[in-house]
Tab-separated table of C-alpha atoms and ligand atoms in Angstrom:
chain	number	residue	atom	x	y	z
A	661	MET	CA	-31.129	12.529	-3.978
A	662	ASP	CA	-33.871	10.202	-2.730
A	663	PHE	CA	-32.218	7.135	-2.134
A	664	LEU	CA	-33.084	6.270	2.049
A	665	SER	CA	-36.801	6.767	1.363
A	666	LYS	CA	-36.128	4.240	-1.743
A	667	TYR	CA	-34.526	1.991	0.424
A	668	LEU	CA	-37.067	1.506	3.239
A	669	GLN	CA	-40.138	1.406	0.565
A	670	SER	CA	-38.269	-1.456	-0.970
A	671	THR	CA	-37.722	-3.568	2.275
A	672	GLY	CA	-39.143	-5.224	4.715
A	673	GLU	CA	-38.025	-4.227	8.466
A	674	LYS	CA	-35.940	-7.389	9.549
A	675	GLU	CA	-34.059	-7.226	5.735
A	676	ARG	CA	-32.965	-3.971	6.361
A	677	ASN	CA	-29.035	-3.342	6.734
A	678	LYS	CA	-28.531	-0.276	9.170
A	679	ALA	CA	-24.988	0.725	7.291
A	680	VAL	CA	-26.952	0.501	4.210
A	681	ILE	CA	-29.574	2.803	5.757
A	682	ALA	CA	-26.359	4.885	7.148
A	683	TYR	CA	-24.854	5.143	3.416
A	684	LEU	CA	-27.872	5.946	1.686
A	685	ALA	CA	-28.728	9.035	4.886
A	686	SER	CA	-25.137	10.703	4.504
A	687	LEU	CA	-25.401	10.652	0.343
A	688	ASP	CA	-29.000	12.203	0.402
A	689	TYR	CA	-27.742	14.551	3.510
A	690	ILE	CA	-24.490	15.260	1.015
A	691	SER	CA	-26.275	16.022	-1.657
A	692	ALA	CA	-29.008	18.677	-0.516
A	693	ASP	CA	-25.735	20.737	0.426
A	694	SER	CA	-23.061	19.735	-3.025
A	695	PRO	CA	-25.260	17.753	-5.736
A	696	LYS	CA	-22.159	17.631	-7.493
A	697	ILE	CA	-19.722	15.408	-4.586
A	698	ALA	CA	-22.795	13.429	-3.642
A	699	GLY	CA	-23.217	13.117	-8.050
A	700	SER	CA	-19.453	12.076	-7.530
A	701	ILE	CA	-19.390	9.608	-4.883
A	702	LEU	CA	-22.185	8.127	-6.439
A	703	GLN	CA	-20.587	8.361	-9.912
A	704	GLU	CA	-16.888	6.364	-7.922
A	705	LEU	CA	-19.559	3.924	-7.080
A	706	LYS	CA	-21.103	3.576	-10.706
A	707	ASP	CA	-17.258	3.215	-11.725
A	708	GLN	CA	-15.958	0.909	-9.340
A	709	ARG	CA	-19.592	-1.617	-10.205
A	710	SER	CA	-18.674	-1.886	-14.055
A	711	HIS	CA	-14.705	-2.488	-13.632
A	712	LEU	CA	-12.793	-5.325	-12.520
A	713	LYS	CA	-10.341	-3.458	-9.762
A	714	MET	CA	-6.909	-4.797	-10.323
A	715	ILE	CA	-4.812	-2.327	-8.941
A	716	ALA	CA	-2.717	-4.260	-6.491
A	717	SER	CA	-2.527	-1.442	-4.299
A	718	GLU	CA	-6.113	-0.956	-3.560
A	719	ASN	CA	-9.170	-2.703	-2.046
A	720	TYR	CA	-12.817	-2.926	-0.935
A	721	SER	CA	-12.717	-1.945	2.797
A	722	SER	CA	-16.118	-2.591	4.974
A	723	LEU	CA	-18.905	0.082	5.461
A	724	ALA	CA	-17.709	-0.412	9.608
A	725	VAL	CA	-14.592	1.229	8.333
A	726	GLN	CA	-16.459	4.039	5.935
A	727	LEU	CA	-18.252	4.751	7.846
A	728	ALA	CA	-16.584	5.163	10.674
A	729	MET	CA	-14.484	8.006	8.892
A	730	GLY	CA	-18.152	10.329	8.606
A	731	ASN	CA	-18.327	11.470	11.920
A	732	LEU	CA	-17.350	14.541	14.362
A	733	LEU	CA	-14.151	12.467	15.038
A	734	THR	CA	-12.459	14.894	11.915
A	735	ASP	CA	-12.933	17.823	14.304
A	736	LYS	CA	-10.928	16.806	16.725
A	737	TYR	CA	-7.543	18.330	17.094
A	738	ALA	CA	-4.851	15.553	18.845
A	739	GLU	CA	-1.068	16.740	18.440
A	740	GLY	CA	1.223	14.547	20.542
A	741	PHE	CA	0.245	11.074	21.004
A	742	ALA	CA	-2.241	8.578	23.406
A	743	ASN	CA	-2.227	10.100	26.898
A	744	HIS	CA	0.086	12.704	26.379
A	745	ARG	CA	-1.471	15.701	23.899
A	746	PHE	CA	-0.621	19.362	23.318
A	747	TYR	CA	-4.123	19.781	23.333
A	748	ALA	CA	-7.547	19.362	25.961
A	749	GLY	CA	-10.367	16.983	25.697
A	750	CYS	CA	-8.197	14.311	23.813
A	751	SER	CA	-9.574	11.748	26.238
A	752	ASN	CA	-11.753	9.833	23.574
A	753	VAL	CA	-9.161	10.061	20.845
A	754	ASP	CA	-6.857	8.460	23.414
A	755	ALA	CA	-9.472	5.580	24.168
A	756	ILE	CA	-9.793	5.380	19.844
A	757	GLU	CA	-6.007	5.263	19.470
A	758	GLU	CA	-5.216	3.119	22.407
A	759	GLU	CA	-7.919	0.703	20.961
A	760	ALA	CA	-5.990	0.730	17.510
A	761	ILE	CA	-2.909	0.514	18.644
A	762	ASN	CA	-3.695	-2.975	21.091
A	763	GLN	CA	-5.424	-4.451	18.234
A	764	VAL	CA	-2.358	-4.212	15.443
A	765	LYS	CA	0.175	-5.156	17.968
A	766	GLN	CA	-2.205	-8.212	18.792
A	767	LEU	CA	-2.592	-8.419	14.985
A	768	PHE	CA	0.967	-8.443	14.202
A	769	GLY	CA	2.521	-9.769	17.381
A	770	ALA	CA	4.701	-6.242	17.209
A	771	GLU	CA	6.423	-4.591	20.610
A	772	PHE	CA	5.276	-1.595	19.636
A	773	ALA	CA	2.794	0.255	17.782
A	774	TYR	CA	2.396	4.171	16.622
A	775	VAL	CA	-1.197	4.228	14.356
A	776	GLN	CA	-0.656	7.967	13.597
A	777	PRO	CA	0.705	8.027	10.074
A	778	HIS	CA	-1.416	9.590	7.439
A	779	SER	CA	0.032	7.344	4.173
A	780	GLY	CA	2.974	4.948	3.726
A	781	ALA	CA	5.147	8.123	2.858
A	782	ASP	CA	4.942	9.545	6.163
A	783	ALA	CA	5.473	6.404	8.237
A	784	ASN	CA	8.355	6.047	6.035
A	785	LEU	CA	9.721	9.228	6.659
A	786	ILE	CA	8.636	9.148	10.463
A	787	ALA	CA	10.980	5.819	11.004
A	788	PHE	CA	13.970	7.268	8.699
A	789	LEU	CA	13.777	10.487	11.375
A	790	ALA	CA	13.499	7.872	13.658
A	791	ILE	CA	16.218	5.731	13.042
A	792	LEU	CA	18.649	9.179	12.524
A	793	ILE	CA	17.952	10.481	15.609
A	794	GLU	CA	18.000	7.205	17.449
A	795	LYS	CA	21.034	5.223	15.818
A	796	VAL	CA	23.782	9.102	14.392
A	797	GLN	CA	24.978	8.895	18.137
A	798	THR	CA	28.565	9.796	17.617
A	799	PRO	CA	30.369	12.121	21.085
A	800	GLU	CA	28.968	15.469	18.704
A	801	VAL	CA	25.453	14.476	18.648
A	802	GLU	CA	25.889	13.301	22.093
A	803	ARG	CA	27.350	16.680	23.440
A	804	LEU	CA	24.875	18.787	21.367
A	805	GLY	CA	21.909	16.963	22.140
A	806	LYS	CA	22.809	17.701	26.081
A	807	LYS	CA	21.969	21.970	25.465
A	808	LYS	CA	18.825	22.741	25.235
A	809	VAL	CA	16.960	24.120	22.585
A	810	ASP	CA	17.936	27.710	23.216
A	811	GLU	CA	20.944	27.003	23.477
A	812	LEU	CA	22.088	25.862	20.442
A	813	SER	CA	23.605	28.241	18.005
A	814	ALA	CA	23.285	28.320	14.296
A	815	GLU	CA	26.450	26.712	13.436
A	816	ASP	CA	25.225	23.855	16.400
A	817	TYR	CA	22.472	23.342	14.217
A	818	GLU	CA	24.335	23.169	10.621
A	819	THR	CA	27.101	20.488	12.295
A	820	LEU	CA	23.763	18.424	13.539
A	821	ARG	CA	22.056	19.005	10.302
A	822	LYS	CA	25.785	17.639	8.825
A	823	LEU	CA	25.908	14.332	11.162
A	824	LEU	CA	22.470	13.272	10.996
A	825	MET	CA	21.853	13.971	7.024
A	826	ASN	CA	24.721	12.483	5.985
A	827	GLN	CA	23.533	8.777	6.528
A	828	THR	CA	23.798	6.572	4.097
A	829	LEU	CA	20.318	4.117	2.957
A	830	LEU	CA	19.629	1.250	1.064
A	831	GLY	CA	16.737	0.065	-0.283
A	832	MET	CA	15.272	-1.811	-3.499
A	833	GLY	CA	15.714	0.550	-6.693
A	834	LEU	CA	12.310	1.574	-8.356
A	835	ASN	CA	12.708	-0.797	-11.528
A	836	SER	CA	13.047	-3.394	-9.509
A	837	GLY	CA	9.878	-2.704	-7.879
A	838	GLY	CA	10.974	-1.090	-5.008
A	839	HIS	CA	9.024	2.590	-4.133
A	840	LEU	CA	9.731	6.225	-4.484
A	841	THR	CA	9.760	6.604	-0.591
A	842	HIS	CA	13.090	4.182	-0.310
A	843	GLY	CA	15.320	6.751	-1.907
A	844	TYR	CA	14.022	7.485	-5.826
A	845	ARG	CA	16.260	10.749	-7.261
A	846	HIS	CA	12.809	12.713	-7.103
A	847	ASN	CA	11.895	12.005	-3.289
A	848	LEU	CA	13.017	13.351	-0.214
A	849	SER	CA	14.743	9.886	1.038
A	850	SER	CA	17.060	10.872	-1.213
A	851	LYS	CA	17.679	14.257	-0.045
A	852	LEU	CA	17.677	13.596	3.230
A	853	MET	CA	21.040	10.360	3.136
A	854	ARG	CA	22.798	9.618	0.398
A	855	ALA	CA	20.418	6.554	-1.604
A	856	PHE	CA	21.733	3.571	-3.044
A	857	SER	CA	19.848	0.987	-4.755
A	858	TYR	CA	19.561	-2.788	-5.032
A	859	GLU	CA	18.524	-4.268	-8.162
A	860	VAL	CA	17.031	-7.495	-9.010
A	861	ASP	CA	19.306	-10.238	-11.024
A	862	PRO	CA	19.367	-9.206	-14.250
A	863	LYS	CA	18.631	-12.622	-15.984
A	864	THR	CA	16.379	-14.341	-12.750
A	865	HIS	CA	14.414	-10.802	-11.858
A	866	LEU	CA	14.715	-12.065	-8.235
A	867	LEU	CA	16.527	-10.662	-5.356
A	868	ASP	CA	19.957	-11.667	-4.805
A	869	TYR	CA	20.877	-11.881	-1.189
A	870	ASP	CA	24.638	-12.457	-1.993
A	871	ALA	CA	25.103	-9.554	-4.046
A	872	ILE	CA	22.874	-7.495	-1.765
A	873	GLU	CA	25.505	-8.836	1.213
A	874	ARG	CA	28.155	-7.504	-1.317
A	875	MET	CA	26.638	-4.216	-1.642
A	876	ALA	CA	25.633	-3.156	2.066
A	877	LEU	CA	29.572	-4.721	2.942
A	878	GLU	CA	31.009	-1.835	0.497
A	879	THR	CA	28.488	0.923	0.941
A	880	LYS	CA	27.922	0.604	4.960
A	881	PRO	CA	24.430	1.582	4.936
A	882	LEU	CA	22.642	3.234	8.347
A	883	ILE	CA	19.374	1.543	6.591
A	884	LEU	CA	19.030	-1.592	5.115
A	885	LEU	CA	15.104	-1.478	3.520
A	886	ALA	CA	13.354	-4.397	2.195
A	887	GLY	CA	9.713	-4.118	1.013
A	888	TYR	CA	8.475	-3.168	-2.835
A	889	SER	CA	5.205	-2.348	-4.766
A	890	ALA	CA	5.629	-4.600	-7.424
A	891	TYR	CA	8.050	-7.145	-6.750
A	892	PRO	CA	5.774	-10.432	-6.762
A	893	ARG	CA	7.998	-12.838	-4.709
A	894	ALA	CA	8.533	-13.249	-0.936
A	895	ILE	CA	11.322	-11.561	0.993
A	896	ASN	CA	13.633	-13.826	3.195
A	897	PHE	CA	13.811	-11.426	6.171
A	898	ALA	CA	15.756	-12.959	8.003
A	899	ARG	CA	18.585	-13.678	5.073
A	900	MET	CA	18.051	-9.408	5.419
A	901	LYS	CA	18.646	-9.373	8.996
A	902	GLU	CA	21.680	-11.223	8.649
A	903	ILE	CA	23.303	-8.892	5.760
A	904	ALA	CA	22.156	-5.754	8.223
A	905	VAL	CA	23.941	-7.109	10.891
A	906	LYS	CA	27.010	-8.081	9.070
A	907	ALA	CA	26.547	-4.605	7.625
A	908	GLY	CA	26.234	-2.824	10.850
A	909	SER	CA	22.508	-1.532	9.772
A	910	VAL	CA	19.155	-0.980	11.408
A	911	PHE	CA	16.692	-3.156	9.635
A	912	MET	CA	13.812	-1.934	8.252
A	913	VAL	CA	11.080	-3.351	5.794
A	914	ASP	CA	8.490	-1.762	4.120
A	915	MET	CA	5.749	-4.353	4.158
A	916	ALA	CA	2.981	-1.498	2.448
A	917	HIS	CA	1.883	-4.035	-0.079
A	918	PHE	CA	1.682	-7.615	1.969
A	919	ALA	CA	0.953	-5.959	5.284
A	920	GLY	CA	-2.473	-8.282	4.743
A	921	LEU	CA	-0.663	-11.516	3.887
A	922	VAL	CA	2.308	-11.245	6.871
A	923	ALA	CA	-1.763	-10.379	9.024
A	924	GLY	CA	-3.001	-13.246	7.448
A	925	LYS	CA	0.126	-15.884	8.308
A	926	VAL	CA	0.777	-16.508	4.433
A	927	PHE	CA	3.978	-14.984	4.742
A	928	LYS	CA	5.738	-16.925	8.275
A	929	GLY	CA	8.985	-17.216	9.511
A	930	ASP	CA	12.074	-16.149	7.586
A	931	PHE	CA	9.178	-14.466	5.808
A	932	ASP	CA	7.510	-12.428	8.612
A	933	PRO	CA	9.113	-9.366	8.684
A	934	ILE	CA	8.003	-8.360	12.378
A	935	PRO	CA	10.829	-10.661	14.452
A	936	HIS	CA	13.054	-9.798	12.148
A	937	ALA	CA	13.218	-5.822	11.120
A	938	ASP	CA	14.016	-3.473	13.876
A	939	ILE	CA	11.238	-1.317	11.828
A	940	VAL	CA	8.033	-1.869	9.838
A	941	THR	CA	6.092	0.432	8.079
A	942	SER	CA	3.365	-0.180	6.800
A	943	THR	CA	0.083	1.073	5.083
A	944	THR	CA	-3.278	0.230	6.332
A	945	HIS	CA	-5.777	0.176	2.470
A	946	LYS	CA	-3.837	-2.567	0.410
A	947	THR	CA	-3.786	-5.991	1.384
A	948	LEU	CA	-4.695	-5.033	4.686
A	949	ARG	CA	-7.992	-3.313	3.706
A	950	GLY	CA	-8.304	-0.321	6.111
A	951	PRO	CA	-8.925	3.068	5.332
A	952	ARG	CA	-5.986	4.917	3.563
A	953	GLY	CA	-3.267	5.410	6.200
A	954	GLY	CA	-0.248	4.463	7.137
A	955	LEU	CA	1.214	2.311	10.235
A	956	ILE	CA	4.938	1.610	12.319
A	957	LEU	CA	5.695	-1.434	13.916
A	958	ALA	CA	9.284	-1.429	15.932
A	959	LYS	CA	11.267	-2.699	18.781
A	960	LYS	CA	10.705	-0.884	21.583
A	961	GLU	CA	13.979	1.120	21.991
A	962	PHE	CA	11.881	3.373	19.155
A	963	GLY	CA	9.055	3.414	20.852
A	964	ASP	CA	9.996	7.441	22.229
A	965	ILE	CA	11.277	8.682	19.262
A	966	ILE	CA	8.092	7.989	17.140
A	967	ASN	CA	5.665	8.742	19.120
A	968	LYS	CA	6.562	12.146	18.524
A	969	GLY	CA	6.393	11.641	14.730
A	970	CYS	CA	4.198	14.458	15.091
A	971	PRO	CA	5.131	17.417	15.488
A	972	LEU	CA	8.804	15.696	14.387
A	973	ALA	CA	7.117	15.220	10.731
A	974	MET	CA	3.958	14.930	10.960
A	975	GLY	CA	0.701	17.087	11.670
A	976	GLY	CA	-2.211	16.884	13.571
A	977	PRO	CA	-2.999	12.568	14.145
A	978	LEU	CA	-6.419	11.809	12.234
A	979	PRO	CA	-9.003	10.777	14.885
A	980	HIS	CA	-11.807	10.171	12.240
A	981	VAL	CA	-8.923	7.650	10.547
A	982	MET	CA	-7.342	6.295	13.695
A	983	ALA	CA	-10.949	5.287	14.317
A	984	ALA	CA	-11.485	3.486	10.777
A	985	LYS	CA	-8.043	1.597	11.577
A	986	ALA	CA	-8.962	0.463	14.896
A	987	ILE	CA	-12.191	-1.578	13.185
A	988	ALA	CA	-10.029	-2.750	10.323
A	989	PHE	CA	-7.731	-4.565	12.614
A	990	GLN	CA	-10.196	-5.755	14.358
A	991	GLU	CA	-11.473	-7.200	11.117
A	992	ALA	CA	-8.038	-8.796	10.393
A	993	ASN	CA	-7.667	-10.016	13.732
A	994	LYS	CA	-11.022	-12.502	12.705
A	995	PRO	CA	-10.489	-15.939	12.448
A	996	SER	CA	-11.905	-15.452	8.660
A	997	PHE	CA	-8.796	-13.106	7.479
A	998	PRO	CA	-6.460	-15.590	7.094
A	999	HIS	CA	-8.277	-17.492	4.486
A	1000	TYR	CA	-9.094	-14.583	2.578
A	1001	ALA	CA	-5.274	-14.084	2.891
A	1002	ALA	CA	-4.459	-17.396	1.748
A	1003	GLN	CA	-6.893	-16.834	-1.242
A	1004	ILE	CA	-5.490	-13.528	-2.524
A	1005	VAL	CA	-2.031	-15.504	-3.541
A	1006	GLN	CA	-3.824	-18.720	-4.690
A	1007	ASN	CA	-5.800	-16.061	-6.794
A	1008	ALA	CA	-3.157	-14.114	-7.891
A	1009	GLN	CA	-1.150	-17.907	-8.905
A	1010	ALA	CA	-3.445	-18.771	-10.707
A	1011	LEU	CA	-4.077	-15.524	-13.175
A	1012	ALA	CA	0.109	-16.083	-13.444
A	1013	GLY	CA	-0.519	-19.450	-14.261
A	1014	GLU	CA	-3.203	-18.582	-16.850
A	1015	LEU	CA	-1.347	-15.845	-18.809
A	1016	MET	CA	1.506	-17.986	-19.052
A	1017	ARG	CA	-0.176	-20.388	-20.553
A	1018	LEU	CA	-1.793	-18.235	-22.519
A	1019	GLY	CA	1.810	-17.447	-23.702
A	1020	ILE	CA	2.308	-13.977	-21.619
A	1021	PRO	CA	5.534	-13.548	-19.814
A	1022	ILE	CA	5.160	-12.980	-15.929
A	1023	THR	CA	7.988	-11.703	-14.581
A	1024	THR	CA	10.125	-14.316	-12.075
A	1025	GLY	CA	7.556	-16.669	-13.994
A	1026	GLY	CA	4.906	-16.337	-11.011
A	1027	THR	CA	3.967	-14.687	-8.104
A	1028	ASP	CA	4.256	-15.575	-4.179
A	1029	ASN	CA	1.779	-12.829	-3.439
A	1030	HIS	CA	-0.795	-10.868	-4.505
A	1031	LEU	CA	0.530	-9.226	-7.718
A	1032	LEU	CA	2.181	-10.474	-10.826
A	1033	VAL	CA	3.819	-7.791	-13.377
A	1034	ALA	CA	2.997	-9.116	-16.994
A	1035	ASP	CA	5.496	-8.527	-19.988
A	1036	VAL	CA	3.699	-7.017	-23.512
A	1037	THR	CA	6.029	-6.366	-25.368
A	1038	SER	CA	5.329	-9.586	-27.621
A	1039	PHE	CA	2.106	-7.895	-28.640
A	1040	GLY	CA	3.667	-4.660	-30.289
A	1041	ILE	CA	2.641	-2.306	-27.328
A	1042	THR	CA	3.795	-0.096	-24.124
A	1043	GLY	CA	1.893	-0.401	-20.850
A	1044	ARG	CA	0.430	2.562	-21.017
A	1045	GLN	CA	-1.040	1.599	-24.278
A	1046	ALA	CA	-2.153	-2.328	-22.489
A	1047	GLU	CA	-3.499	0.104	-19.868
A	1048	GLY	CA	-5.758	2.056	-22.115
A	1049	ALA	CA	-7.079	-0.743	-23.771
A	1050	LEU	CA	-8.046	-3.263	-21.024
A	1051	ARG	CA	-9.814	-0.302	-18.960
A	1052	ALA	CA	-11.189	0.384	-21.940
A	1053	ALA	CA	-12.670	-3.474	-21.500
A	1054	LYS	CA	-13.505	-2.447	-17.989
A	1055	LEU	CA	-10.573	-3.622	-16.089
A	1056	THR	CA	-8.830	-1.434	-14.371
A	1057	LEU	CA	-5.300	-2.131	-13.150
A	1058	ASN	CA	-1.895	-0.007	-14.082
A	1059	ARG	CA	1.260	-0.155	-16.044
A	1060	ASN	CA	4.187	-0.758	-14.861
A	1061	THR	CA	7.763	-0.976	-15.803
A	1062	ILE	CA	9.492	-4.824	-15.701
A	1063	PRO	CA	12.589	-5.010	-14.584
A	1064	PHE	CA	15.518	-3.094	-16.996
A	1065	ASP	CA	12.619	-1.307	-18.773
A	1066	PRO	CA	13.803	0.039	-22.078
A	1067	GLN	CA	10.645	1.823	-21.996
A	1068	GLY	CA	10.947	4.109	-18.622
A	1069	PRO	CA	8.478	4.693	-16.115
A	1070	TRP	CA	6.010	6.508	-18.244
A	1071	TYR	CA	5.293	4.611	-20.736
A	1072	THR	CA	6.772	1.117	-19.597
A	1073	SER	CA	6.465	-2.179	-20.876
A	1074	GLY	CA	4.155	-3.855	-18.105
A	1075	ILE	CA	1.169	-4.071	-16.028
A	1076	ARG	CA	0.651	-5.056	-12.987
A	1077	LEU	CA	-2.313	-6.914	-11.747
A	1078	GLY	CA	-3.311	-7.484	-7.884
A	1079	THR	CA	-5.945	-9.987	-6.764
A	1080	PRO	CA	-6.599	-8.898	-3.437
A	1081	ALA	CA	-10.041	-6.290	-4.493
A	1082	LEU	CA	-11.287	-8.949	-6.968
A	1083	THR	CA	-10.310	-11.638	-3.634
A	1084	THR	CA	-12.342	-9.548	-1.311
A	1085	LEU	CA	-15.242	-10.035	-3.347
A	1086	GLY	CA	-15.303	-13.525	-3.376
A	1087	MET	CA	-13.679	-14.050	-6.587
A	1088	GLY	CA	-11.510	-17.799	-7.040
A	1089	PRO	CA	-9.246	-19.280	-9.287
A	1090	ALA	CA	-12.052	-20.068	-11.881
A	1091	GLU	CA	-12.512	-16.709	-12.441
A	1092	MET	CA	-9.117	-15.846	-12.973
A	1093	LYS	CA	-9.049	-17.939	-15.729
A	1094	ILE	CA	-11.978	-16.298	-17.139
A	1095	ILE	CA	-10.552	-13.044	-16.653
A	1096	ALA	CA	-6.546	-13.738	-18.107
A	1097	LYS	CA	-8.501	-15.295	-21.012
A	1098	VAL	CA	-10.126	-11.715	-21.773
A	1099	ILE	CA	-6.774	-10.013	-20.783
A	1100	HIS	CA	-5.328	-12.378	-23.663
A	1101	ASP	CA	-7.794	-11.259	-25.982
A	1102	ILE	CA	-7.668	-7.305	-25.735
A	1103	LEU	CA	-4.124	-7.463	-25.762
A	1104	LYS	CA	-4.046	-9.690	-28.901
A	1105	SER	CA	-6.320	-7.695	-30.601
A	1106	THR	CA	-4.962	-3.982	-29.699
A	1107	LYS	CA	-2.440	-2.457	-32.066
A	1108	ALA	CA	-0.018	0.641	-31.035
A	1109	LYS	CA	-0.896	3.975	-33.370
A	1110	GLU	CA	2.054	6.584	-34.312
A	1111	ASP	CA	3.113	7.060	-30.660
A	1112	ARG	CA	3.572	4.891	-27.613
A	1113	SER	CA	0.038	6.085	-25.713
A	1114	ARG	CA	-2.753	5.703	-28.705
A	1115	PHE	CA	-3.838	2.351	-29.268
A	1116	VAL	CA	-6.920	0.928	-31.146
A	1117	THR	CA	-8.753	-2.333	-29.857
A	1118	GLU	CA	-10.811	-4.486	-31.694
A	1119	GLU	CA	-14.537	-3.415	-31.530
A	1120	LYS	CA	-15.908	-6.821	-31.547
A	1121	THR	CA	-13.465	-8.531	-29.020
A	1122	LEU	CA	-13.779	-5.665	-26.697
A	1123	LEU	CA	-17.190	-5.749	-27.064
A	1124	GLY	CA	-17.238	-10.000	-25.854
A	1125	ALA	CA	-14.751	-8.401	-22.814
A	1126	THR	CA	-16.821	-5.816	-21.621
A	1127	GLN	CA	-19.664	-8.154	-21.683
A	1128	GLN	CA	-17.771	-10.794	-19.502
A	1129	VAL	CA	-16.343	-8.340	-17.341
A	1130	GLU	CA	-20.155	-7.823	-16.894
A	1131	GLU	CA	-21.015	-11.079	-16.346
A	1132	LEU	CA	-18.009	-11.644	-13.323
A	1133	LEU	CA	-19.432	-8.375	-11.123
A	1134	ALA	CA	-23.056	-9.613	-11.687
A	1135	THR	CA	-22.153	-12.860	-9.804
A	1136	PHE	CA	-19.926	-11.409	-7.807
A	1137	PRO	CA	-21.070	-7.661	-7.084
A	1138	VAL	CA	-19.540	-4.329	-5.561
A	1139	TYR	CA	-20.897	-3.599	-2.518
A	1140	PRO	CA	-24.521	-5.548	-2.991
A	1141	GLU	CA	-26.179	-4.639	0.023
A	1142	ILE	CA	-26.127	-0.807	-0.958
A	1143	ARG	CA	-28.682	-0.903	-3.903
A	1144	ILE	CA	-28.892	2.288	-5.909
B	57	PLP	N1	5.759	2.053	0.190
B	57	PLP	C1	5.093	1.095	-0.575
B	57	PLP	C2	5.999	0.000	-0.702
B	57	PLP	C3	3.762	1.676	-1.392
B	57	PLP	O1	3.681	0.181	-2.476
B	57	PLP	C4	3.679	2.701	-1.167
B	57	PLP	C5	2.127	2.901	-1.829
B	57	PLP	O2	2.269	2.695	-2.946
B	57	PLP	C6	3.648	3.290	0.100
B	57	PLP	C7	4.681	2.981	0.725
B	57	PLP	C8	2.865	4.948	0.102
B	57	PLP	O3	2.038	4.291	0.429
B	57	PLP	P1	1.314	5.659	0.451
B	57	PLP	O4	0.659	6.165	-0.519
B	57	PLP	O5	-0.323	6.267	1.549
B	57	PLP	O6	1.615	7.347	0.766
């Protein structure tokens, strides 16, 4: 590969973009060592350039975010936390971690921030353990807690395990849009604690706060958890906090999906989790548009224990990713970010409105956030078939259960659509209308074959749809500054 010299030859000095030079140089350099890996990176760029990215949990990070991860910071071990390390020579990592913490505290107005989690799942695990250790304060735990580590007998450990690991978690059910880490039976969260789920109302598919309250008063969870992966509505965190207080629970929010909408002040007042929750976890790569990673914000009282996330539950922090997080948080602190966040929601509402106008049911009848879930049952196909047909038409999105889905989580009856990435490209409501029509055309001309996976789509419609996608992406190109 020789992308850099071609770029330099085809551009004048003034129009050259330093990030693009670095990007192309890195591709050229990698391809000399491993043409396979460079080829896959290039192919991914081509794929993303030729498909509409509508996966609700994905976005396009800036080149600054991407480049901050591609350097020697990856070589550094820095177990511990800023200015308190188990390794020597960490002052530069300290500076990076502190910058990321300061930026994110400013962004969300949080008392305490921990920017090390490698992922949203890690952030949740650390938060659960922090709450268990901090809040399970029986006289027995206190007595054992006073012992030195080498004084603890096997029996003491068994007692501690029983006391700490026998607590209750109440989170949103997977079927209603909750996440696997919120107590799903195949996730550690349900092994660590007794997990109960609240579901959406069977008729409206909306959260029923009174029903959640009844359940919380019955189950008395140590942790009441709010947050979702596929619920299209804003949550009233003030009301959830009230429930947590009544039930004597710690109130935790997982804002992995909608962190960008909180940062961008779309979710304010009762709908902003930060003032209401004791602990807030997040990812950094969805609506927040940073690198892949996790984040914890908390009331000060949890700070000491959360700072012990490594080694409590996590391996060494990733300094290169923390550097990229700092840059993403700084980007989100800019005045333009609230406009981006508001546009994400306007686009999701325009998409939902047009799909409904075309006769496609949208769960809860619309959306308040960046995602919507469409029910494809009326087309006689499963979500899996819809996902496949739309991917063939160059739209990337994923199948998703609708509440109480008879097809289960593998085949599903629905698809989840998100607007964060398309909004980053600059698309607006007019483009959402075009996309809704493409989706409708494809679903209408797709027929199920003999099982729940296979399908056939009318050739002519497929051709028309891919042409429309191509036109849209020509007008709103993906990383246009990278000229390859
Ligand atoms: N929490 C929620 C609500 C999510 O939607 C996700 C991922 O989709 C996660 C946590 C886990 O994030 P990660 O994939 O970074 O572990």
